PDB file of C-alpha atoms in Angstrom:
ATOM      1  CA  MET A 499      33.728 -45.911  13.414  1.00 45.00           C
ATOM      2  CA  HIS A 500      31.683 -43.621  15.599  1.00 47.00           C
ATOM      3  CA  LYS A 501      34.443 -43.338  18.179  1.00 46.00           C
ATOM      4  CA  ARG A 502      37.058 -42.418  15.548  1.00 48.00           C
ATOM      5  CA  PHE A 503      34.683 -39.823  14.052  1.00 40.00           C
ATOM      6  CA  LEU A 504      34.084 -38.236  17.465  1.00 40.00           C
ATOM      7  CA  LEU A 505      37.804 -38.036  18.224  1.00 43.00           C
ATOM      8  CA  LYS A 506      38.462 -36.484  14.818  1.00 43.00           C
ATOM      9  CA  ALA A 507      35.720 -33.906  15.388  1.00 42.00           C
ATOM     10  CA  LEU A 508      37.103 -32.956  18.771  1.00 42.00           C
ATOM     11  CA  ALA A 509      40.605 -32.630  17.373  1.00 43.00           C
ATOM     12  CA  THR A 510      39.341 -30.427  14.547  1.00 42.00           C
ATOM     13  CA  ALA A 511      37.454 -28.166  16.979  1.00 41.00           C
ATOM     14  CA  ALA A 512      40.613 -27.646  18.987  1.00 42.00           C
ATOM     15  CA  PHE A 513      42.228 -25.991  15.972  1.00 42.00           C
ATOM     16  CA  LEU A 514      39.293 -23.828  14.874  1.00 40.00           C
ATOM     17  CA  PRO A 515      40.117 -20.106  14.572  1.00 42.00           C
ATOM     18  CA  ALA A 516      39.205 -17.993  17.578  1.00 39.00           C
ATOM     19  CA  ALA A 517      36.928 -15.849  15.409  1.00 37.00           C
ATOM     20  CA  PHE A 518      34.858 -18.930  14.570  1.00 34.00           C
ATOM     21  CA  MET A 519      34.714 -20.118  18.156  1.00 35.00           C
ATOM     22  CA  ALA A 520      33.531 -16.644  19.170  1.00 38.00           C
ATOM     23  CA  GLN A 521      30.306 -17.311  17.294  1.00 39.00           C
ATOM     24  CA  ALA A 522      29.230 -19.640  20.106  1.00 40.00           C
ATOM     25  CA  GLN A 523      26.970 -17.826  22.552  1.00 63.00           C
ATOM     26  CA  ASP A 524      24.511 -18.498  25.334  1.00 83.00           C
ATOM     27  CA  GLY A 525      22.259 -15.546  24.560  1.00 95.00           C
ATOM     28  CA  LYS A 526      22.974 -13.669  27.802  1.00 97.00           C
ATOM     29  CA  VAL A 527      25.048 -10.619  28.662  1.00 98.00           C
ATOM     30  CA  THR A 528      25.401  -8.454  31.800  1.00 98.00           C
ATOM     31  CA  ILE A 529      26.020  -4.733  31.321  1.00 98.00           C
ATOM     32  CA  GLY A 530      27.006  -2.216  33.991  1.00 98.00           C
ATOM     33  CA  VAL A 531      25.727   1.359  33.739  1.00 98.00           C
ATOM     34  CA  THR A 532      25.665   4.426  35.939  1.00 95.00           C
ATOM     35  CA  ALA A 533      22.225   5.377  37.214  1.00 92.00           C
ATOM     36  CA  GLY A 534      20.383   7.974  35.148  1.00 91.00           C
ATOM     37  CA  PRO A 535      20.655   8.534  31.386  1.00 93.00           C
ATOM     38  CA  HIS A 536      23.062   5.657  30.695  1.00 96.00           C
ATOM     39  CA  ALA A 537      20.682   3.283  32.461  1.00 96.00           C
ATOM     40  CA  GLN A 538      17.718   4.692  30.533  1.00 97.00           C
ATOM     41  CA  ILE A 539      19.453   4.313  27.191  1.00 98.00           C
ATOM     42  CA  ALA A 540      20.668   0.806  28.009  1.00 98.00           C
ATOM     43  CA  GLU A 541      17.112  -0.187  28.951  1.00 98.00           C
ATOM     44  CA  VAL A 542      15.960   0.636  25.422  1.00 98.00           C
ATOM     45  CA  ALA A 543      18.910  -1.336  24.007  1.00 98.00           C
ATOM     46  CA  LYS A 544      17.869  -4.223  26.258  1.00 98.00           C
ATOM     47  CA  GLN A 545      14.392  -4.200  24.727  1.00 98.00           C
ATOM     48  CA  VAL A 546      15.826  -4.148  21.203  1.00 98.00           C
ATOM     49  CA  ALA A 547      18.185  -7.020  22.079  1.00 98.00           C
ATOM     50  CA  ALA A 548      15.308  -9.088  23.488  1.00 98.00           C
ATOM     51  CA  LYS A 549      13.635  -9.025  20.090  1.00 97.00           C
ATOM     52  CA  GLN A 550      16.781 -10.631  18.696  1.00 96.00           C
ATOM     53  CA  GLY A 551      16.822 -13.356  21.353  1.00 97.00           C
ATOM     54  CA  LEU A 552      19.527 -11.801  23.554  1.00 98.00           C
ATOM     55  CA  GLN A 553      18.854 -11.598  27.287  1.00 98.00           C
ATOM     56  CA  VAL A 554      20.426  -8.476  28.806  1.00 98.00           C
ATOM     57  CA  LYS A 555      20.842  -7.916  32.530  1.00 98.00           C
ATOM     58  CA  LEU A 556      21.557  -4.341  33.580  1.00 98.00           C
ATOM     59  CA  VAL A 557      23.446  -3.522  36.780  1.00 98.00           C
ATOM     60  CA  GLU A 558      23.323   0.099  37.985  1.00 98.00           C
ATOM     61  CA  PHE A 559      26.152   1.811  39.853  1.00 96.00           C
ATOM     62  CA  GLY A 560      26.199   5.094  41.742  1.00 92.00           C
ATOM     63  CA  ASP A 561      29.830   6.116  41.226  1.00 91.00           C
ATOM     64  CA  PHE A 562      32.676   6.023  38.683  1.00 91.00           C
ATOM     65  CA  ILE A 563      34.876   3.444  40.419  1.00 94.00           C
ATOM     66  CA  GLN A 564      32.731   0.367  40.959  1.00 97.00           C
ATOM     67  CA  PRO A 565      31.686  -0.227  37.312  1.00 98.00           C
ATOM     68  CA  ASN A 566      35.284  -0.937  36.296  1.00 98.00           C
ATOM     69  CA  ALA A 567      36.035  -2.912  39.457  1.00 98.00           C
ATOM     70  CA  ALA A 568      33.010  -5.102  38.721  1.00 98.00           C
ATOM     71  CA  LEU A 569      34.086  -5.503  35.108  1.00 98.00           C
ATOM     72  CA  VAL A 570      37.604  -6.584  36.061  1.00 98.00           C
ATOM     73  CA  ALA A 571      36.173  -9.015  38.632  1.00 98.00           C
ATOM     74  CA  GLY A 572      34.012 -10.615  35.938  1.00 98.00           C
ATOM     75  CA  ASP A 573      30.737  -9.667  37.626  1.00 98.00           C
ATOM     76  CA  ILE A 574      29.629  -7.897  34.441  1.00 98.00           C
ATOM     77  CA  ASP A 575      30.554  -8.405  30.782  1.00 98.00           C
ATOM     78  CA  ALA A 576      30.845  -4.736  29.804  1.00 98.00           C
ATOM     79  CA  ASN A 577      30.025  -1.279  31.078  1.00 98.00           C
ATOM     80  CA  ILE A 578      28.841   2.015  29.626  1.00 98.00           C
ATOM     81  CA  TYR A 579      29.868   5.222  31.391  1.00 96.00           C
ATOM     82  CA  GLN A 580      33.487   6.177  30.692  1.00 95.00           C
ATOM     83  CA  HIS A 581      35.537   7.969  28.079  1.00 94.00           C
ATOM     84  CA  GLN A 582      38.939   6.893  26.731  1.00 94.00           C
ATOM     85  CA  PRO A 583      41.112   9.121  28.983  1.00 91.00           C
ATOM     86  CA  PHE A 584      39.339   7.796  32.092  1.00 92.00           C
ATOM     87  CA  MET A 585      39.833   4.211  30.920  1.00 96.00           C
ATOM     88  CA  ASP A 586      43.503   4.877  30.155  1.00 94.00           C
ATOM     89  CA  ALA A 587      43.997   6.341  33.631  1.00 91.00           C
ATOM     90  CA  GLN A 588      42.263   3.390  35.294  1.00 95.00           C
ATOM     91  CA  ASN A 589      44.378   0.924  33.312  1.00 97.00           C
ATOM     92  CA  LYS A 590      47.567   2.734  34.314  1.00 95.00           C
ATOM     93  CA  ASP A 591      46.739   3.475  37.943  1.00 94.00           C
ATOM     94  CA  ARG A 592      44.960   0.221  38.831  1.00 97.00           C
ATOM     95  CA  GLY A 593      46.614  -2.243  36.476  1.00 98.00           C
ATOM     96  CA  TYR A 594      43.377  -2.970  34.630  1.00 98.00           C
ATOM     97  CA  LYS A 595      43.293  -4.301  31.073  1.00 98.00           C
ATOM     98  CA  LEU A 596      40.137  -2.697  29.754  1.00 98.00           C
ATOM     99  CA  VAL A 597      39.461  -1.893  26.116  1.00 98.00           C
ATOM    100  CA  PRO A 598      36.768  -0.094  24.140  1.00 98.00           C
ATOM    101  CA  VAL A 599      34.289  -2.200  22.195  1.00 98.00           C
ATOM    102  CA  ALA A 600      32.228   0.528  20.553  1.00 98.00           C
ATOM    103  CA  LYS A 601      31.134   4.144  20.863  1.00 98.00           C
ATOM    104  CA  ALA A 602      27.985   4.851  22.847  1.00 98.00           C
ATOM    105  CA  VAL A 603      27.015   8.522  23.241  1.00 97.00           C
ATOM    106  CA  ASN A 604      28.539  11.985  23.228  1.00 94.00           C
ATOM    107  CA  GLN A 605      28.153  14.133  26.342  1.00 92.00           C
ATOM    108  CA  GLN A 606      29.791  17.354  27.503  1.00 90.00           C
ATOM    109  CA  MET A 607      30.746  18.389  31.016  1.00 95.00           C
ATOM    110  CA  GLY A 608      29.132  21.666  32.023  1.00 96.00           C
ATOM    111  CA  VAL A 609      29.571  24.237  34.769  1.00 98.00           C
ATOM    112  CA  TYR A 610      26.357  25.060  36.653  1.00 98.00           C
ATOM    113  CA  SER A 611      25.385  27.542  39.341  1.00 98.00           C
ATOM    114  CA  LYS A 612      22.371  28.559  41.394  1.00 97.00           C
ATOM    115  CA  LYS A 613      24.119  31.728  42.566  1.00 97.00           C
ATOM    116  CA  VAL A 614      25.244  33.512  39.383  1.00 98.00           C
ATOM    117  CA  LYS A 615      24.065  33.789  35.778  1.00 97.00           C
ATOM    118  CA  ASN A 616      27.563  34.272  34.372  1.00 97.00           C
ATOM    119  CA  LEU A 617      30.804  32.713  35.569  1.00 97.00           C
ATOM    120  CA  GLN A 618      32.533  36.062  35.343  1.00 96.00           C
ATOM    121  CA  ASP A 619      30.220  37.238  38.151  1.00 97.00           C
ATOM    122  CA  LEU A 620      31.733  34.783  40.637  1.00 98.00           C
ATOM    123  CA  GLN A 621      33.048  36.693  43.638  1.00 97.00           C
ATOM    124  CA  SER A 622      36.569  36.466  45.002  1.00 98.00           C
ATOM    125  CA  GLY A 623      36.929  33.302  47.048  1.00 98.00           C
ATOM    126  CA  ALA A 624      33.894  31.613  45.453  1.00 98.00           C
ATOM    127  CA  ARG A 625      33.613  27.875  46.092  1.00 98.00           C
ATOM    128  CA  VAL A 626      33.624  25.860  42.852  1.00 98.00           C
ATOM    129  CA  GLY A 627      33.102  22.098  42.896  1.00 98.00           C
ATOM    130  CA  ILE A 628      35.023  19.743  40.618  1.00 98.00           C
ATOM    131  CA  PRO A 629      35.115  15.913  40.442  1.00 96.00           C
ATOM    132  CA  ASN A 630      37.655  14.307  42.766  1.00 95.00           C
ATOM    133  CA  ASP A 631      38.758  11.600  40.333  1.00 90.00           C
ATOM    134  CA  PRO A 632      41.913  12.630  38.430  1.00 87.00           C
ATOM    135  CA  THR A 633      40.581  12.378  34.882  1.00 86.00           C
ATOM    136  CA  ASN A 634      37.295  14.211  35.361  1.00 91.00           C
ATOM    137  CA  GLY A 635      38.973  16.648  37.722  1.00 95.00           C
ATOM    138  CA  SER A 636      41.414  17.681  35.004  1.00 93.00           C
ATOM    139  CA  ARG A 637      38.535  17.843  32.568  1.00 93.00           C
ATOM    140  CA  ALA A 638      36.782  20.354  34.855  1.00 96.00           C
ATOM    141  CA  LEU A 639      39.951  22.396  35.278  1.00 96.00           C
ATOM    142  CA  MET A 640      40.297  22.706  31.505  1.00 94.00           C
ATOM    143  CA  VAL A 641      36.718  23.996  31.234  1.00 96.00           C
ATOM    144  CA  LEU A 642      37.438  26.596  33.916  1.00 97.00           C
ATOM    145  CA  ALA A 643      40.700  27.531  32.209  1.00 96.00           C
ATOM    146  CA  LYS A 644      38.928  27.996  28.878  1.00 94.00           C
ATOM    147  CA  GLN A 645      36.628  30.487  30.635  1.00 96.00           C
ATOM    148  CA  GLY A 646      39.660  32.434  31.870  1.00 97.00           C
ATOM    149  CA  LEU A 647      38.917  31.713  35.521  1.00 98.00           C
ATOM    150  CA  ILE A 648      42.230  29.931  36.077  1.00 98.00           C
ATOM    151  CA  THR A 649      45.463  29.315  34.184  1.00 97.00           C
ATOM    152  CA  LEU A 650      47.061  25.885  33.989  1.00 96.00           C
ATOM    153  CA  LYS A 651      50.715  24.981  33.651  1.00 96.00           C
ATOM    154  CA  ALA A 652      51.659  24.500  29.994  1.00 92.00           C
ATOM    155  CA  GLY A 653      51.421  20.856  28.979  1.00 86.00           C
ATOM    156  CA  ALA A 654      49.389  19.763  32.014  1.00 87.00           C
ATOM    157  CA  GLY A 655      46.724  18.368  29.678  1.00 76.00           C
ATOM    158  CA  ALA A 656      44.680  15.331  30.671  1.00 75.00           C
ATOM    159  CA  ARG A 657      46.587  14.824  33.929  1.00 81.00           C
ATOM    160  CA  ALA A 658      46.128  18.382  35.191  1.00 91.00           C
ATOM    161  CA  SER A 659      45.427  18.774  38.898  1.00 94.00           C
ATOM    162  CA  VAL A 660      44.882  21.719  41.214  1.00 96.00           C
ATOM    163  CA  LEU A 661      48.654  21.700  41.717  1.00 96.00           C
ATOM    164  CA  ASP A 662      49.038  22.724  38.059  1.00 97.00           C
ATOM    165  CA  ILE A 663      47.137  25.998  38.515  1.00 98.00           C
ATOM    166  CA  THR A 664      49.531  28.870  37.865  1.00 98.00           C
ATOM    167  CA  ALA A 665      47.034  31.725  38.128  1.00 98.00           C
ATOM    168  CA  ASN A 666      43.743  32.063  39.999  1.00 98.00           C
ATOM    169  CA  PRO A 667      42.796  35.758  39.859  1.00 97.00           C
ATOM    170  CA  LYS A 668      39.467  35.306  41.656  1.00 98.00           C
ATOM    171  CA  LYS A 669      41.114  33.127  44.324  1.00 98.00           C
ATOM    172  CA  LEU A 670      38.515  30.442  43.666  1.00 98.00           C
ATOM    173  CA  LYS A 671      38.344  27.714  46.279  1.00 98.00           C
ATOM    174  CA  LEU A 672      38.159  24.462  44.344  1.00 98.00           C
ATOM    175  CA  VAL A 673      36.183  21.852  46.260  1.00 98.00           C
ATOM    176  CA  GLU A 674      36.893  18.294  45.121  1.00 98.00           C
ATOM    177  CA  LEU A 675      33.880  16.014  45.545  1.00 97.00           C
ATOM    178  CA  GLU A 676      32.766  12.662  44.200  1.00 95.00           C
ATOM    179  CA  ALA A 677      31.317  13.304  40.734  1.00 93.00           C
ATOM    180  CA  ALA A 678      27.919  11.935  41.721  1.00 91.00           C
ATOM    181  CA  GLN A 679      27.631  14.486  44.566  1.00 96.00           C
ATOM    182  CA  LEU A 680      28.299  17.666  42.604  1.00 97.00           C
ATOM    183  CA  ALA A 681      24.839  18.325  41.168  1.00 96.00           C
ATOM    184  CA  ARG A 682      23.299  17.746  44.599  1.00 96.00           C
ATOM    185  CA  SER A 683      25.801  20.139  46.168  1.00 98.00           C
ATOM    186  CA  LEU A 684      24.917  23.200  44.067  1.00 98.00           C
ATOM    187  CA  ASP A 685      22.996  24.762  46.978  1.00 97.00           C
ATOM    188  CA  ASP A 686      26.195  24.767  49.032  1.00 98.00           C
ATOM    189  CA  LEU A 687      28.591  25.796  46.243  1.00 98.00           C
ATOM    190  CA  ASP A 688      28.836  28.898  44.094  1.00 98.00           C
ATOM    191  CA  ALA A 689      29.292  26.749  40.979  1.00 98.00           C
ATOM    192  CA  ALA A 690      30.235  23.199  40.027  1.00 98.00           C
ATOM    193  CA  ALA A 691      31.519  21.282  37.023  1.00 98.00           C
ATOM    194  CA  VAL A 692      29.162  18.342  36.562  1.00 97.00           C
ATOM    195  CA  ASN A 693      29.290  15.341  34.232  1.00 92.00           C
ATOM    196  CA  SER A 694      26.244  15.238  31.971  1.00 89.00           C
ATOM    197  CA  SER A 695      25.078  11.871  33.299  1.00 86.00           C
ATOM    198  CA  TYR A 696      24.639  13.345  36.778  1.00 90.00           C
ATOM    199  CA  ALA A 697      23.471  16.743  35.537  1.00 93.00           C
ATOM    200  CA  VAL A 698      20.614  15.281  33.494  1.00 90.00           C
ATOM    201  CA  ALA A 699      19.659  12.930  36.341  1.00 88.00           C
ATOM    202  CA  ALA A 700      19.378  16.020  38.579  1.00 92.00           C
ATOM    203  CA  GLY A 701      17.060  17.757  36.112  1.00 92.00           C
ATOM    204  CA  LEU A 702      19.692  20.056  34.601  1.00 93.00           C
ATOM    205  CA  LYS A 703      19.848  20.697  30.862  1.00 91.00           C
ATOM    206  CA  PRO A 704      23.449  20.975  29.608  1.00 91.00           C
ATOM    207  CA  GLN A 705      22.461  22.946  26.525  1.00 87.00           C
ATOM    208  CA  GLY A 706      20.254  25.385  28.435  1.00 90.00           C
ATOM    209  CA  ASP A 707      21.272  25.503  32.083  1.00 95.00           C
ATOM    210  CA  SER A 708      25.056  25.312  31.961  1.00 96.00           C
ATOM    211  CA  LEU A 709      27.126  28.496  32.138  1.00 98.00           C
ATOM    212  CA  ALA A 710      29.933  26.812  30.180  1.00 97.00           C
ATOM    213  CA  LEU A 711      30.356  23.574  28.249  1.00 94.00           C
ATOM    214  CA  GLU A 712      33.566  21.793  27.369  1.00 91.00           C
ATOM    215  CA  ASP A 713      34.770  21.685  23.776  1.00 85.00           C
ATOM    216  CA  VAL A 714      32.965  18.936  21.871  1.00 82.00           C
ATOM    217  CA  ASN A 715      36.166  18.051  19.999  1.00 82.00           C
ATOM    218  CA  THR A 716      37.872  16.327  22.906  1.00 84.00           C
ATOM    219  CA  PRO A 717      38.293  12.625  23.757  1.00 85.00           C
ATOM    220  CA  TYR A 718      36.410  13.266  27.011  1.00 89.00           C
ATOM    221  CA  VAL A 719      33.078  13.721  25.291  1.00 92.00           C
ATOM    222  CA  THR A 720      32.570  10.248  23.809  1.00 95.00           C
ATOM    223  CA  VAL A 721      31.337   7.547  26.198  1.00 96.00           C
ATOM    224  CA  LEU A 722      32.393   4.018  25.314  1.00 98.00           C
ATOM    225  CA  ILE A 723      31.093   0.493  25.703  1.00 98.00           C
ATOM    226  CA  ALA A 724      34.061  -1.150  27.451  1.00 98.00           C
ATOM    227  CA  THR A 725      35.081  -4.692  28.320  1.00 98.00           C
ATOM    228  CA  ARG A 726      38.091  -6.749  29.416  1.00 98.00           C
ATOM    229  CA  ALA A 727      40.884  -7.212  26.878  1.00 98.00           C
ATOM    230  CA  GLY A 728      40.305 -10.369  24.876  1.00 98.00           C
ATOM    231  CA  HIS A 729      36.496 -10.195  25.075  1.00 98.00           C
ATOM    232  CA  GLU A 730      35.903  -7.494  22.468  1.00 97.00           C
ATOM    233  CA  LYS A 731      34.631 -10.001  19.895  1.00 97.00           C
ATOM    234  CA  ASP A 732      32.489 -12.129  22.211  1.00 98.00           C
ATOM    235  CA  ALA A 733      29.366 -12.912  20.207  1.00 97.00           C
ATOM    236  CA  ASP A 734      26.862 -11.936  22.901  1.00 98.00           C
ATOM    237  CA  LEU A 735      28.614  -8.629  23.492  1.00 98.00           C
ATOM    238  CA  GLN A 736      28.721  -7.860  19.778  1.00 98.00           C
ATOM    239  CA  ALA A 737      25.018  -8.653  19.585  1.00 98.00           C
ATOM    240  CA  PHE A 738      24.390  -6.153  22.377  1.00 98.00           C
ATOM    241  CA  VAL A 739      26.470  -3.513  20.586  1.00 98.00           C
ATOM    242  CA  LYS A 740      24.319  -4.004  17.503  1.00 98.00           C
ATOM    243  CA  ALA A 741      21.175  -3.517  19.599  1.00 98.00           C
ATOM    244  CA  TYR A 742      22.630  -0.445  21.309  1.00 98.00           C
ATOM    245  CA  GLN A 743      23.650   1.139  18.014  1.00 98.00           C
ATOM    246  CA  SER A 744      20.202   0.591  16.527  1.00 98.00           C
ATOM    247  CA  PRO A 745      17.858   3.177  15.007  1.00 98.00           C
ATOM    248  CA  GLU A 746      15.461   2.638  17.925  1.00 98.00           C
ATOM    249  CA  VAL A 747      18.089   3.619  20.493  1.00 98.00           C
ATOM    250  CA  ALA A 748      19.285   6.565  18.395  1.00 98.00           C
ATOM    251  CA  ALA A 749      15.720   7.863  18.167  1.00 98.00           C
ATOM    252  CA  PHE A 750      15.244   7.503  21.931  1.00 98.00           C
ATOM    253  CA  ILE A 751      18.449   9.439  22.664  1.00 97.00           C
ATOM    254  CA  THR A 752      17.559  12.250  20.277  1.00 95.00           C
ATOM    255  CA  THR A 753      13.959  12.571  21.440  1.00 95.00           C
ATOM    256  CA  THR A 754      14.553  12.177  25.163  1.00 94.00           C
ATOM    257  CA  PHE A 755      17.726  14.170  25.774  1.00 91.00           C
ATOM    258  CA  LYS A 756      17.414  16.869  23.093  1.00 86.00           C
ATOM    259  CA  GLY A 757      21.118  17.482  22.586  1.00 86.00           C
ATOM    260  CA  ALA A 758      22.344  16.713  26.114  1.00 88.00           C
ATOM    261  CA  TYR A 759      23.305  13.325  24.694  1.00 92.00           C
ATOM    262  CA  THR A 760      23.773  12.411  21.039  1.00 93.00           C
ATOM    263  CA  PRO A 761      24.524   9.042  19.379  1.00 96.00           C
ATOM    264  CA  ALA A 762      28.291   8.646  18.931  1.00 95.00           C
ATOM    265  CA  TRP A 763      28.160   5.984  16.237  1.00 95.00           C
TER     266      TRP A 763
END
């Protein structure tokens, strides 16, 4: 009797819907974040999650490439640092199968300078830093184009590169550097387009210190919680999302970053 019951139970479990099976969890999740604001925000989410019985391990990265490589390798369960265009580019260029799980925060790229107070005051031949990864590089070019400093080929859009510049009246010298290096290179550059995560970490205030900010109504502004395709509904990950999108985390973002970051949910 007992043996037949056990076999029947096992057979039934084999046919349970995936959504039901996803409810099983071990109460642990590993999240990758870039150092700085994303790590700070995730730390608060970790504390909220702990109250719900979820153990969160945070892994910090210092660039924009390793968090996705670690995610694909299975070293982490999700990461928080990228927007949809960057994820799309990584999926296409590297063959990844990453998907968004939820929205995290909104952040705008800004152009900063220690040499001028207005971008129009940049001298001919000024050195302007932009990120060297394709997606954030094009993002920076669009900010510069909106300021009238350069003109881009029609239709270049999210894949724009320096090769798509059709006019550069000030003969700006665009210096492509790793995104994490740009804020620290402002002493050596005339200006630089810096992602908010690195700007804030360097003590810069996007709303007060930037000479130009990108349009808030672009897909580049919203940072996502991302994972591997097929893991979007994992119970532990969904529990973390709930903790991240909690009133406690929203209050921390609003109070700490004062507009440099805002909740995206």
